[in-house]
Each structure stands twice: as structure tokens, then as C-alpha cells.
Short mmCIF file of C-alpha atoms in Angstrom, two decimals:
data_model
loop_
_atom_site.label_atom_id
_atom_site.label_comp_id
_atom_site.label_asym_id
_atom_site.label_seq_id
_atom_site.Cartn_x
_atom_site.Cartn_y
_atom_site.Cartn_z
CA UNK A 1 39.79 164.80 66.27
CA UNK A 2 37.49 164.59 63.36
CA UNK A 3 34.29 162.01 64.59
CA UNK A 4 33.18 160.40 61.32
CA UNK A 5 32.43 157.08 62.45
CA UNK A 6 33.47 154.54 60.55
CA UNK A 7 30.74 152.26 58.72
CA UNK A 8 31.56 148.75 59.73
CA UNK A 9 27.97 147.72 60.09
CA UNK A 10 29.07 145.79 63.27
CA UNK A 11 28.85 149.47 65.47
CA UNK A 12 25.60 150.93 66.00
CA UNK A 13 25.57 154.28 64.31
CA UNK A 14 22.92 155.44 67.00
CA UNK A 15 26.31 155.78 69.16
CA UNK A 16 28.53 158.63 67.66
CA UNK A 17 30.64 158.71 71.30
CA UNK A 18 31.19 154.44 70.36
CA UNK A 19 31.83 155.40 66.53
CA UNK A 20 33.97 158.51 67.84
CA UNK A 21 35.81 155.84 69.95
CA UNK A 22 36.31 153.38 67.23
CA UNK A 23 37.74 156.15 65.00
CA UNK A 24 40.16 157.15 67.84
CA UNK A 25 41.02 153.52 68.55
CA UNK A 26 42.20 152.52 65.03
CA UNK A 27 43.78 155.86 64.11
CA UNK A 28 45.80 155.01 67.34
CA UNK A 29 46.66 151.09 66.89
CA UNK A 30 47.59 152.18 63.75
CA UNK A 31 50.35 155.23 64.86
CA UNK A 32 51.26 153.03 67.69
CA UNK A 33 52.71 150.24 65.36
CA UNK A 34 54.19 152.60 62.90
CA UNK A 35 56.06 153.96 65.89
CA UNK A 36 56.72 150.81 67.12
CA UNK A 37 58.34 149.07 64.54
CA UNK A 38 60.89 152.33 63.66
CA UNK A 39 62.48 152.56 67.15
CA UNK A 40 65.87 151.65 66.16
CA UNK A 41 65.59 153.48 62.78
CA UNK A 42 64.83 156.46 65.22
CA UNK A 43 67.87 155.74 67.63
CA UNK A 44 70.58 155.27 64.91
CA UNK A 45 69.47 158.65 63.26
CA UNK A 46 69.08 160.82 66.40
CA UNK A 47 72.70 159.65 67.38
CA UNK A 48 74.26 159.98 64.25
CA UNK A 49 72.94 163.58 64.53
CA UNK A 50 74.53 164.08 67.88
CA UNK A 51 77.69 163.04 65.81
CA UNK A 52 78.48 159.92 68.17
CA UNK A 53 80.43 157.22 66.88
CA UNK A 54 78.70 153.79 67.25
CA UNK A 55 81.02 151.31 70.13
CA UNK A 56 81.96 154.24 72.28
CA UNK A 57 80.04 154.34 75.61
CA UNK A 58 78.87 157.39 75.35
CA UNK A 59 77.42 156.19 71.90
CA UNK A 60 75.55 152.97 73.25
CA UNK A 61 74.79 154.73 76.34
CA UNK A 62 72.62 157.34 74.71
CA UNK A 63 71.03 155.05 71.96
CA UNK A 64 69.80 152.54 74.88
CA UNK A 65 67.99 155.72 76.09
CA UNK A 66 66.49 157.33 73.10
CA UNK A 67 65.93 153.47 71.92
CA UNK A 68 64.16 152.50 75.39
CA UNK A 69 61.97 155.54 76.37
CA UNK A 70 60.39 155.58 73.43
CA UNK A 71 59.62 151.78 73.83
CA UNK A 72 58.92 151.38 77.56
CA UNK A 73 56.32 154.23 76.86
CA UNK A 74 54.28 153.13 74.28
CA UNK A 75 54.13 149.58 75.67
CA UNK A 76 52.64 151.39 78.97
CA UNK A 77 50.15 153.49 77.28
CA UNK A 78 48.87 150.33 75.17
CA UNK A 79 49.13 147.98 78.10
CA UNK A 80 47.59 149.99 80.77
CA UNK A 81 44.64 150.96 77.87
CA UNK A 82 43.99 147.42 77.50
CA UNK A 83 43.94 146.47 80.78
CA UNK A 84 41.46 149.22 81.76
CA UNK A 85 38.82 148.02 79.69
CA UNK A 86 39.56 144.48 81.31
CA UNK A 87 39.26 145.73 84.40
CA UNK A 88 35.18 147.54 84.17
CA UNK A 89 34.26 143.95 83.73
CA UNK A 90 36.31 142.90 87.37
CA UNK A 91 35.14 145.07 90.35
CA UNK A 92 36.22 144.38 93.40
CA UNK A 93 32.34 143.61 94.30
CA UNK A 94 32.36 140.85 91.88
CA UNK A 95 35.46 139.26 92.43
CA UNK A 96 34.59 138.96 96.19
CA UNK A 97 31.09 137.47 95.15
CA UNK A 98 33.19 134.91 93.22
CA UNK A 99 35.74 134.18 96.17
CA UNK A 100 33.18 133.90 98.91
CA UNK A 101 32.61 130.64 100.84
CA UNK A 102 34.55 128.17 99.76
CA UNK A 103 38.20 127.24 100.60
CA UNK A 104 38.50 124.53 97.59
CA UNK A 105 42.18 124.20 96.09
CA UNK A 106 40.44 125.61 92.95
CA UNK A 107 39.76 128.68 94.29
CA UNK A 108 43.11 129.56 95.93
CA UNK A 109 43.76 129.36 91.41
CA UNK A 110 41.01 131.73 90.93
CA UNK A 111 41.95 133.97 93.36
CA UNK A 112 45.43 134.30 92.18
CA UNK A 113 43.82 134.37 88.57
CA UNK A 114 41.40 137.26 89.65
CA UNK A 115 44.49 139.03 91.70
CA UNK A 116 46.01 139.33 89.03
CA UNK A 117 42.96 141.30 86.60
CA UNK A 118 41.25 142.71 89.22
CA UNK A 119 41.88 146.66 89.86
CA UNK A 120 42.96 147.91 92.92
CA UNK A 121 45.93 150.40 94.34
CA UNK A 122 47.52 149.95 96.68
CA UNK A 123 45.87 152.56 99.13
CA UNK A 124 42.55 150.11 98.72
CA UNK A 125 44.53 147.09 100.43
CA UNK A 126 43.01 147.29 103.50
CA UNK A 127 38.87 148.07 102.65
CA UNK A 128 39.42 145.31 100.06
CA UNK A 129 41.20 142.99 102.49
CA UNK A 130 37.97 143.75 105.17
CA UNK A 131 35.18 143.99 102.44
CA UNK A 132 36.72 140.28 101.37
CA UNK A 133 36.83 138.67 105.11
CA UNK A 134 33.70 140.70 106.16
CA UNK A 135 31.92 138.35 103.04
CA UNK A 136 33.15 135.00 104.54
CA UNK A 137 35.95 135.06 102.03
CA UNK A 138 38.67 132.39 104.19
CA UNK A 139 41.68 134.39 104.92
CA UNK A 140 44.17 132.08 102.84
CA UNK A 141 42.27 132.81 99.76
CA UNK A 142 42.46 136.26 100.39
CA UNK A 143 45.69 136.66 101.12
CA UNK A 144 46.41 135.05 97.63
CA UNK A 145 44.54 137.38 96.25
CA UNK A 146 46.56 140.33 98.47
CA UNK A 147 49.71 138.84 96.88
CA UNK A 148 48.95 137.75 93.57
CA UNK A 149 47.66 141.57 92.69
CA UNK A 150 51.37 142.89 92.85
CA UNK A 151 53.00 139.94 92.09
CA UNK A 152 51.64 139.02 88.21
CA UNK A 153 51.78 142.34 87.23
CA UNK A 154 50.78 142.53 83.77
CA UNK A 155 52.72 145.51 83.18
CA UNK A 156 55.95 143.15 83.71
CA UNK A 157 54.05 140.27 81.67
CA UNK A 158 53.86 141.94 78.92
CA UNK A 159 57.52 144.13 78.60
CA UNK A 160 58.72 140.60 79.33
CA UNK A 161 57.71 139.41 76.16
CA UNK A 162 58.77 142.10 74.43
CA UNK A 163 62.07 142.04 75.58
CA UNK A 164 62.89 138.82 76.39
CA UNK A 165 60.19 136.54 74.44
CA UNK A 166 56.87 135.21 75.10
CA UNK A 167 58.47 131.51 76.92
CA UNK A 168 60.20 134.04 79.90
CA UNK A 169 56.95 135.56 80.48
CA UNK A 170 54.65 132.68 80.37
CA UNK A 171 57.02 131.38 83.29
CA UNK A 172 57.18 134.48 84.73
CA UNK A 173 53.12 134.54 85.23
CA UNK A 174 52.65 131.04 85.99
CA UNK A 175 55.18 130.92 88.55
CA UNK A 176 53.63 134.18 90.35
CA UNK A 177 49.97 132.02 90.40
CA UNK A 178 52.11 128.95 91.74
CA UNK A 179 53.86 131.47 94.40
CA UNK A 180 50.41 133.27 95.29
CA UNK A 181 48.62 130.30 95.31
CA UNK A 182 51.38 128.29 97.67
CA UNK A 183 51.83 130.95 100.02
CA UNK A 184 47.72 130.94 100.52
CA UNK A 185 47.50 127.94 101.03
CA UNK A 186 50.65 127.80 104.09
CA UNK A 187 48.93 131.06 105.46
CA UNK A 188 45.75 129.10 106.19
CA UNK A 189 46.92 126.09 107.69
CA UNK A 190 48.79 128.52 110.12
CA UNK A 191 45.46 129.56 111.62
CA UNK A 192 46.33 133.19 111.41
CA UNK A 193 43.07 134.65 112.15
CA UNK A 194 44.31 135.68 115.60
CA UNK A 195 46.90 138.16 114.19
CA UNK A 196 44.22 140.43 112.43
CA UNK A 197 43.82 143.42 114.58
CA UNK A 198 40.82 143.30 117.00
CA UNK A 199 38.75 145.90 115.06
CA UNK A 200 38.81 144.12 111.90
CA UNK A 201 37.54 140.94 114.30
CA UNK A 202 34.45 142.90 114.92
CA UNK A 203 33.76 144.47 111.56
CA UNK A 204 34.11 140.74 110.42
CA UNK A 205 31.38 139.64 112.76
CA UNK A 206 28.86 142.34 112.01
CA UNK A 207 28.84 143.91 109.10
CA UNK A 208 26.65 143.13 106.23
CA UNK A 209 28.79 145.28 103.41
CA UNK A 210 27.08 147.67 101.25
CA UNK A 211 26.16 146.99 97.82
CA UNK A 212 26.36 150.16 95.81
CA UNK A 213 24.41 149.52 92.62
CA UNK A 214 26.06 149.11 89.87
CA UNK A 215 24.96 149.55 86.20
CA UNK A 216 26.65 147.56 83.37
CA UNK A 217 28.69 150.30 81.61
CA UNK A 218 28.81 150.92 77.98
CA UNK A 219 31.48 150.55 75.54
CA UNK A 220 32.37 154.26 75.48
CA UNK A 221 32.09 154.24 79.42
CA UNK A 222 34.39 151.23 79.13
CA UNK A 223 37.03 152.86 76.58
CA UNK A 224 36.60 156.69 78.67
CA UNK A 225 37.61 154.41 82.17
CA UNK A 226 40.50 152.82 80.18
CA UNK A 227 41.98 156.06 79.26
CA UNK A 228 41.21 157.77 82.14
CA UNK A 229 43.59 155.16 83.87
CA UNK A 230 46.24 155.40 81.05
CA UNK A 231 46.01 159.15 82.30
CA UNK A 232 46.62 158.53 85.56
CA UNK A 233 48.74 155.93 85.53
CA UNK A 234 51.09 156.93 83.13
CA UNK A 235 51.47 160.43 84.82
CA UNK A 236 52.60 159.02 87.62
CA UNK A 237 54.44 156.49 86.72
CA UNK A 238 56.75 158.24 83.96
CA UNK A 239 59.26 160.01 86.56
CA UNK A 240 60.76 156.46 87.60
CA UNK A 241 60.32 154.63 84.31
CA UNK A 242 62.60 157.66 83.20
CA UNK A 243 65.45 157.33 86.13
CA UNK A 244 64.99 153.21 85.06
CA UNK A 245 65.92 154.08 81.53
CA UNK A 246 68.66 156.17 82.69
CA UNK A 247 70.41 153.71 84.78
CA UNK A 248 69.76 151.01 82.26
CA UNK A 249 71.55 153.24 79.58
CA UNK A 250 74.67 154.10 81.95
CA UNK A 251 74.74 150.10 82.77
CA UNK A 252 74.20 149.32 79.06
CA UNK A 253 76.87 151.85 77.91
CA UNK A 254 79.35 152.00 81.12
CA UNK A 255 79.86 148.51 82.37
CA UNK A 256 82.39 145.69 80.90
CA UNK A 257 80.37 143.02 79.09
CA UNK A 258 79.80 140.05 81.08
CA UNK A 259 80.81 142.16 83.67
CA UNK A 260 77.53 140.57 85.72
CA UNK A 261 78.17 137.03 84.44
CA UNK A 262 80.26 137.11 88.03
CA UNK A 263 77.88 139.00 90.46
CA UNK A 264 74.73 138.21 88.79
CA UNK A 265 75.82 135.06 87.20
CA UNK A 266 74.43 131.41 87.44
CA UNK A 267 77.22 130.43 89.53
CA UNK A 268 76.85 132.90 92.03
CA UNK A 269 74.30 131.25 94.19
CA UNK A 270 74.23 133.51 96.76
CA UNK A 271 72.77 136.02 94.51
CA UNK A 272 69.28 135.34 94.11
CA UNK A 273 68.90 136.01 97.62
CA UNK A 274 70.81 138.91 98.01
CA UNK A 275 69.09 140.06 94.99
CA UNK A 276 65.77 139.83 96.64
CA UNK A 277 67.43 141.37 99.93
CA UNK A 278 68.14 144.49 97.82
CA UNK A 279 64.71 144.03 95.92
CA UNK A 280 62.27 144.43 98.74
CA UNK A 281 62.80 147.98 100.63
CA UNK A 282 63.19 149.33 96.66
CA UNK A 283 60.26 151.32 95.87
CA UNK A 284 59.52 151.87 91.97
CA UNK A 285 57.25 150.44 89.79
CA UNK A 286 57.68 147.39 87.25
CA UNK A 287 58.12 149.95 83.84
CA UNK A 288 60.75 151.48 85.68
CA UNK A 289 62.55 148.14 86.78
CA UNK A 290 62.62 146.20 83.45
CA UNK A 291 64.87 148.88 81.69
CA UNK A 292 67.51 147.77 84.78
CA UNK A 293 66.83 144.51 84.28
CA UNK A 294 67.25 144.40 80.30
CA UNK A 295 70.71 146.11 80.78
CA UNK A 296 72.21 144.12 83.51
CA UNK A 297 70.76 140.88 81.30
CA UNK A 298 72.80 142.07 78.41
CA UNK A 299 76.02 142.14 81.11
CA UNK A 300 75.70 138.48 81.59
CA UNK A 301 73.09 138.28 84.85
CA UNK A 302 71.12 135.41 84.86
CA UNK A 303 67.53 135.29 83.84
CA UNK A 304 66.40 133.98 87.54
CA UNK A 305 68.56 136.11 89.45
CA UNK A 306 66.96 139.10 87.87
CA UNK A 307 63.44 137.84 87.92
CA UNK A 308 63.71 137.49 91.72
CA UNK A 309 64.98 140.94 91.75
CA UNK A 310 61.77 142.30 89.87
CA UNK A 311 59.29 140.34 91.23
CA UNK A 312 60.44 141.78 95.24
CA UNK A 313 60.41 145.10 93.78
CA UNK A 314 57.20 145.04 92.63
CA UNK A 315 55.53 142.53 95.04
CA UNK A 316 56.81 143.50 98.55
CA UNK A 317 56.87 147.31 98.90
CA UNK A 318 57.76 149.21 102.80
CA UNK A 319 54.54 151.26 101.48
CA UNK A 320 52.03 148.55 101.44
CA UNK A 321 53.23 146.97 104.53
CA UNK A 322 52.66 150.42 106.55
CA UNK A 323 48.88 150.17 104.77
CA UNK A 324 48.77 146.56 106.10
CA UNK A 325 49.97 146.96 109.17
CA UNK A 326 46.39 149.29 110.34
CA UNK A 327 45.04 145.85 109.77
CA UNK A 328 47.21 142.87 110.47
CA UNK A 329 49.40 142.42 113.50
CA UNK A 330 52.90 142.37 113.18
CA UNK A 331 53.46 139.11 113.02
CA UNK A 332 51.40 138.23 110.53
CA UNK A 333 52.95 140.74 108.32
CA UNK A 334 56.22 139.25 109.37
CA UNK A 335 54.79 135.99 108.42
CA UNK A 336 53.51 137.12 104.99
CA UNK A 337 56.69 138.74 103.98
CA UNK A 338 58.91 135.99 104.54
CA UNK A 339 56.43 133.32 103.35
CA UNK A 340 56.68 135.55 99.47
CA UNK A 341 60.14 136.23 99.88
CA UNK A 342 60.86 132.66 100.32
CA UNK A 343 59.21 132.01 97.20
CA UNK A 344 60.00 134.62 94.87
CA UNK A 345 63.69 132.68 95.84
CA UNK A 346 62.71 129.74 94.60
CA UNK A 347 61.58 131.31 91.57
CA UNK A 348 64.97 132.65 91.13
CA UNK A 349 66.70 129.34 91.84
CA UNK A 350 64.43 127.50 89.46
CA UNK A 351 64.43 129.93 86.67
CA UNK A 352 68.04 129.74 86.70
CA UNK A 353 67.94 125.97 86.30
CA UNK A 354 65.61 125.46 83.81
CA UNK A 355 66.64 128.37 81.40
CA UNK B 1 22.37 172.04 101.38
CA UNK B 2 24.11 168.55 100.57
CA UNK B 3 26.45 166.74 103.08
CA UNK B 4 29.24 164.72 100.61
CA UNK B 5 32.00 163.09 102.64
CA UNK B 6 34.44 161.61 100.69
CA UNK B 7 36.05 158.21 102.20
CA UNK B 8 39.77 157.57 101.74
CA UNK B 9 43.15 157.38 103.41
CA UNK B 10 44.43 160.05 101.73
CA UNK B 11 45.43 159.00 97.92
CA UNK B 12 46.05 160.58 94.93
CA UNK B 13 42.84 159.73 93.55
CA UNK B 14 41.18 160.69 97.39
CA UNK B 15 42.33 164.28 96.67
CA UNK B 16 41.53 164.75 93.22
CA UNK B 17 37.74 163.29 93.91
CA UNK B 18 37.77 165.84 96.42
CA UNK B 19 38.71 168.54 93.75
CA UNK B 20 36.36 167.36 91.18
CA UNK B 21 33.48 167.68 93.27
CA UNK B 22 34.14 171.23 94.69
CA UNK B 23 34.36 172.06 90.84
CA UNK B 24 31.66 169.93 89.96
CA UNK B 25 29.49 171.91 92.78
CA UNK B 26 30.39 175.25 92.72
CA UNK B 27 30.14 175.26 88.94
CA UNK B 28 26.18 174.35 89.30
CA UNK B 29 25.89 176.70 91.84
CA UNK B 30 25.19 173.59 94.82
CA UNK B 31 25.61 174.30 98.37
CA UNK B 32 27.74 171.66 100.08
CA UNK B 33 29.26 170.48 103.36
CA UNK B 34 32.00 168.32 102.19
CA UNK B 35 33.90 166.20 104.68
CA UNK B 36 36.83 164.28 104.63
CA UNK B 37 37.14 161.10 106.11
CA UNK B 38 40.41 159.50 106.58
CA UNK B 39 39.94 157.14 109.24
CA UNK B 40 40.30 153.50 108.22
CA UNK B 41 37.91 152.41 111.00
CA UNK B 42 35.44 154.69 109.93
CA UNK B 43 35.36 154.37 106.15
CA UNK B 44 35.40 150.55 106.40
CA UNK B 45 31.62 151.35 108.57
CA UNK B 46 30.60 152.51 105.05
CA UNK B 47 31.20 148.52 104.03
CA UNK B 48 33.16 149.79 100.79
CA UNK B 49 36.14 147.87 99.67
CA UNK B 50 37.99 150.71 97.34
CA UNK B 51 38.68 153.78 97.97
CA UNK B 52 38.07 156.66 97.51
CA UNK B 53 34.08 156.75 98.27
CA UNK B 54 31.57 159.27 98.57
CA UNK B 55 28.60 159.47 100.17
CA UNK B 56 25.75 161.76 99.77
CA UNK B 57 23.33 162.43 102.73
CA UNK B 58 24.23 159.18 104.28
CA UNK B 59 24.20 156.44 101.18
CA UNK B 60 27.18 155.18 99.37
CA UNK B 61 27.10 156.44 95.95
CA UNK B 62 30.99 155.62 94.33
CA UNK B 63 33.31 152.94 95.27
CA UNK B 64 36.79 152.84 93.84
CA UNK B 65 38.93 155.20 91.55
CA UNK B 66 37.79 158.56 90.46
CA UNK B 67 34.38 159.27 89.74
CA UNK B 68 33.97 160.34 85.77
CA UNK B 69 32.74 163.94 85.97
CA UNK B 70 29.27 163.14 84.25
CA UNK B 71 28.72 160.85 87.49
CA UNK B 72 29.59 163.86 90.02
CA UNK B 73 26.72 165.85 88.23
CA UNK B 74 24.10 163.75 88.63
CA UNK B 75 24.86 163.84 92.48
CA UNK B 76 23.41 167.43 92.06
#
């Protein structure tokens, strides 16, 4: 990669790794929208050269994959990029330092806002969930937090709007704060502090947490964290966005148009529900959902119904819950569960009134 | 002779920290006692809230994600 930096007198030139960055950066937006805005060119040609005809189903079947991988990839890289830098300016730290002590309706919306830009995985659940109590952060506000992180994923947020429009994911992230928040706010009037397990009790009582110090990163520590995390994300990740694609394409090319209008439909109101029945012991992530969901909403499925779906994909995983469960008693896991599930239903339900 | 334990249930990013710092050591020569520490109990003692961490000789040094390698070098 050659390093000139570029001479935009707004970056120091005292910081070749910052100018290197900035060089990197542009050359990149720049490829990324080039490739962006040729997918279908790039689709028609590679299956004209497989000598397909266009309307069979082998045809559409293969151009929804060569069309979507391509797609679903680069709006990964650039989304999970982005979001890295936003997260060096949340850590956990701070976003507990904002939380702590009060139990105002405001910040049940700021800890759904911070849940949802706030890094974690979900192998942290349980320090975090301590580190937050162990502060004198109430229990319903961090249990919003606990379910607003998987629930407004901004992964989803943002392949929303690229595949259905900005409006559907607008809804889509102000109905996971209005679910997050909600389900906070039951959780604490059920007095639920007895269902913690006892050890977590007594770390709450003593412990003063440790404050690792913390220097402000730079810019270049900022974009090298970002990347690092487009690394490791997408490397992990890219297996089941793949098998996504793959069912998408055979549901895209294989099944009869509105095919779903009768299972998936509007007028099937049992299938929000069962849709979220299905949704929860699924284990993927949301890149490799939304291919799914784009096919089945070209078969006719309602917008809601398939929402709902996502959102207990991606929200309420078996994985988590065995994380949870060295720290909450069944119950209360029980209790959680049910309280989301209830409400990523109503989500579906409303969804499919409104739109 | 450093004692490094590294704090985490057992993650992705828990093993590759654990990696890294092996590398990170034996390429400057350090001698270490590295210890793993996958006890949810005892990592939440350390008052962290991400894993994985690492502590050197007794204070918390890293919270959360993997450490960048420039940051594993200055441990030695």
C-alpha cells in the first residue's frame, strides 16, 4: 500500500500511520462504491457466462447468490468498520458510569440507546451484567441494556435499509428501544433481585470494581481497533452468512411466487408466533438471516411476520441463556425470555398492521 | 519471571490472547508463568466486566477484546 499521505491540511502530517490511514480509507470508500453500485451488472454477466437462461430456476437461483454474497459482504465489512470506531468511544466502563444510580424512565432510553452502541460478545454477558449491578446500576436498567445489545443490532439496521428502505428500519430500531426499554421496566417492578444466584448477591455487596486506566486512543488506534474487529468479525461470521445466501437463493429460485403470501401472509395470524417459536432455538447471526428473510419477502411473507422471525434469531439465542444461567436463576431466565418473546410478537403483529 | 493469567470463559478471543502473548513473550525472550482462568467466580474477583483480561503480577492490565500486539509488548 503506497503511504503518501494525502495533503488536506485538516490531518496533521506529524502522523504518517493517521495520513497512511486516510489514504487507505478513501482508496477503500472509493472501491467499495464502485463495487457496490455494479452488483447486478456483475450477476447478469457471470450468468450469462454460465449460459443460463434468465426465468428458469436454476437461472434466478444462482443470480440471487452471486447478486447477494457479493452485497451482504461488503455491507458487513463497511458496517462492522464503522461501528468499530464507534465503539473505542463506548467502553463498557463508561457506559456503566453513565447507567449508575438512577432508575429514571430516561435512563431505561439510554440504556437501550447505549445497548445498542456499546461493544460486547456475548461470552462478556455475565462480567458485564456483575460489573453493572456491582456499580449500583438497578437491575431493570440493566437488563435493558442485556436485551437491547442483541436486539438493535446494527448489522440488521443497516441491511434493512438497504434492502427494504430506510422507513422499515427506522421501525425496526425504534421498536427494539420500545421492546428493551418495556421489558426493563416490567423486570423491575417484579422485584427480581432474589433470582440472581447467591454469589453474584455477595460480589454485589462487596466489591468495589477495578478501574483499569484507560488512555484516550488515537485516530489510528481508533481505525487499527475498527479493522481489527472487521477481521474478526467477518471471519467468523462468513460461514453462515454463506449457508443464508444459499437458502435465500434456493427459496428465491425454487419456490412458487406468493407461495408465502399463505404461510407467511398477513392473514395468517398464527404466524408471527410460530415464527418466533421457530426463531428462538435458531442459532446464526443477523447477516446470515436477512438473505432468508429478503427471499421469503419476495414470496409474499409479510414484513412483521418476518421481522419477528429476525429479531428472535438474533435476540434470544440457547447460547447466551447457558452464559446467563451461571448468573441468574432459572426463573428469572424463564421470566426474561418470555417477557422479549412476548414483545418481539407484538412487534410482529404491529408491523403487520401498520405496513 | 512474570506471572500473566489471562481471565475468560473460554472465547475465541480468550484463546487467541492467550496465543498472542506466548508469541509476544517468547519472541522477546521473557520468562512467563501464564495461567488460565476460566472460572466465572474467580475472574469476576478481578472486578472486570469484559472478557478476556489479563493480569500481570496481580494488577489488571486489559479488559475486553484482544489486546493489539504493541500493548502485549509493553507488558514486557
Amino acid at each position: 500500500m503506497s503511504s503518501t499521505p494525502p495533503s488536506t491540511p485538516s490531518f496533521q502530517p506529524s502522523s504518517p500511520r493517521l495520513g497512511r490511514w486516510a489514504a487507505t480509507i478513501l482508496v477503500a470508500a472509493a472501491a467499495w462504491v464502485a463495487a457496490y453500485t455494479h452488483l447486478t451488472d456483475f450477476a447478469d454477466v457471470f450468468v450469462g457466462l454460465l449460459g443460463l437462461a434468465r426465468g428458469t430456476h436454476a437461472a434466478e437461483a444462482v443470480h440471487f447468490f452471486i447478486y447477494d454474497t457479493p452485497k451482504v459482504l461488503l455491507l458487513l465489512v463497511a458496517v462492522v468498520f464503522i461501528m468499530g470506531v464507534v465503539h473505542t468511544f463506548f467502553t463498557p466502563e463508561r457506559t456503566r458510569s453513565l447507567l449508575a444510580g438512577h432508575a429514571a424512565i430516561f435512563n431505561y432510553l439510554l440504556a437501550a440507546l447505549l445497548g445498542a452502541v456499546t461493544p460486547f460478545c456475548s461470552c462478556s454477558a455475565v462480567p458485564l451484567f456483575i460489573g453493572f449491578l456491582s456499580a449500583g446500576v438497578p437491575l431493570g436498567i440493566t437488563l435493558t441494556f442485556l436485551i437491547a445489545a442483541p436486539m438493535i443490532d446494527q448489522i440488521a439496521v443497516v441491511m434493512l435499509a438497504a434492502m427494504f428502505g430506510w422507513k422499515i428500519a427506522a421501525l425496526y430500531f425504534a421498536f427494539g428501544i420500545v421492546v428493551a426499554m418495556l421489558a426493563g421496566l416490567i423486570l423491575t417492578r417484579m422485584k427480581l433481585e432474589r433470582h440472581l444466584e447467591d454469589w453474584v448477591l455477595n460480589i454485589q455487596r462487596g466489591a468495589a470494581a477495578t478501574n483499569i486506566s484507560q488512555t484516550r486512543p488515537s485516530w489510528p488506534d481508533r481505525f487499527d481497533a475498527a479493522w481489527a474487529s472487521v477481521k474478526e468479525i467477518v471471519g467468523r461470521v462468513w460461514p453462515y452468512v454463506m449457508v443464508g445466501i444459499a437458502i435465500g437463493a434456493g427459496i428465491h429460485g425454487y419456490v412458487p411466487a406468493e407461495f408465502m403470501a399463505q404461510i407467511m401472509g398477513k392473514e395468517a395470524w398464527w404466524a408471527v408466533p410460530a415464527s418466533v417459536g421457530i426463531g428462538v432455538p435458531m442459532y446464526t447471526n443477523t447477516a446470515g438471516v436477512i438473505p432468508i428473510v429478503e427471499a421469503l419477502y419476495g414470496k409474499g411473507a409479510a414484513m412483521g411476520t418476518l421481522l419477528a422471525f429476525m429479531m428472535s434469531v438474533v435476540a434470544l439465542s440457547l447460547p447466551e441463556m447457558i452464559i446467563l444461567r451461571k448468573a441468574l436463576k432459572l426463573k428469572l431466565i424463564a421470566i426474561y425470555v418470555s417477557i422479549v418473546a412476548t414483545g418481539i410478537i407484538l412487534v410482529g403483529y404491529i408491523f403487520n398492521l401498520i405496513l | 519471571m512474570k506471572n500473566i493469567k489471562v481471565l475468560g470463559s473460554g472465547c475465541a478471543n480468550c484463546r487467541n490472547t492467550i496465543r498472542l502473548i506466548e508469541e509476544v513473550a517468547a519472541a522477546n525472550g521473557a520468562q512467563i508463568m501464564l495461567e488460565k482462568v476460566e472460572d466465572l467466580q474467580q475472574i469476576m474477583t478481578y472486578g472486570i466486566m469484559a472478557t478476556p483480561g489479563v493480569v500481570v503480577d496481580g494488577t489488571v492490565v486489559h479488559a475486553g477484546g484482544m489486546p493489539a500486539r504493541s500493548k502485549v509488548e509493553s507488558w514486557f
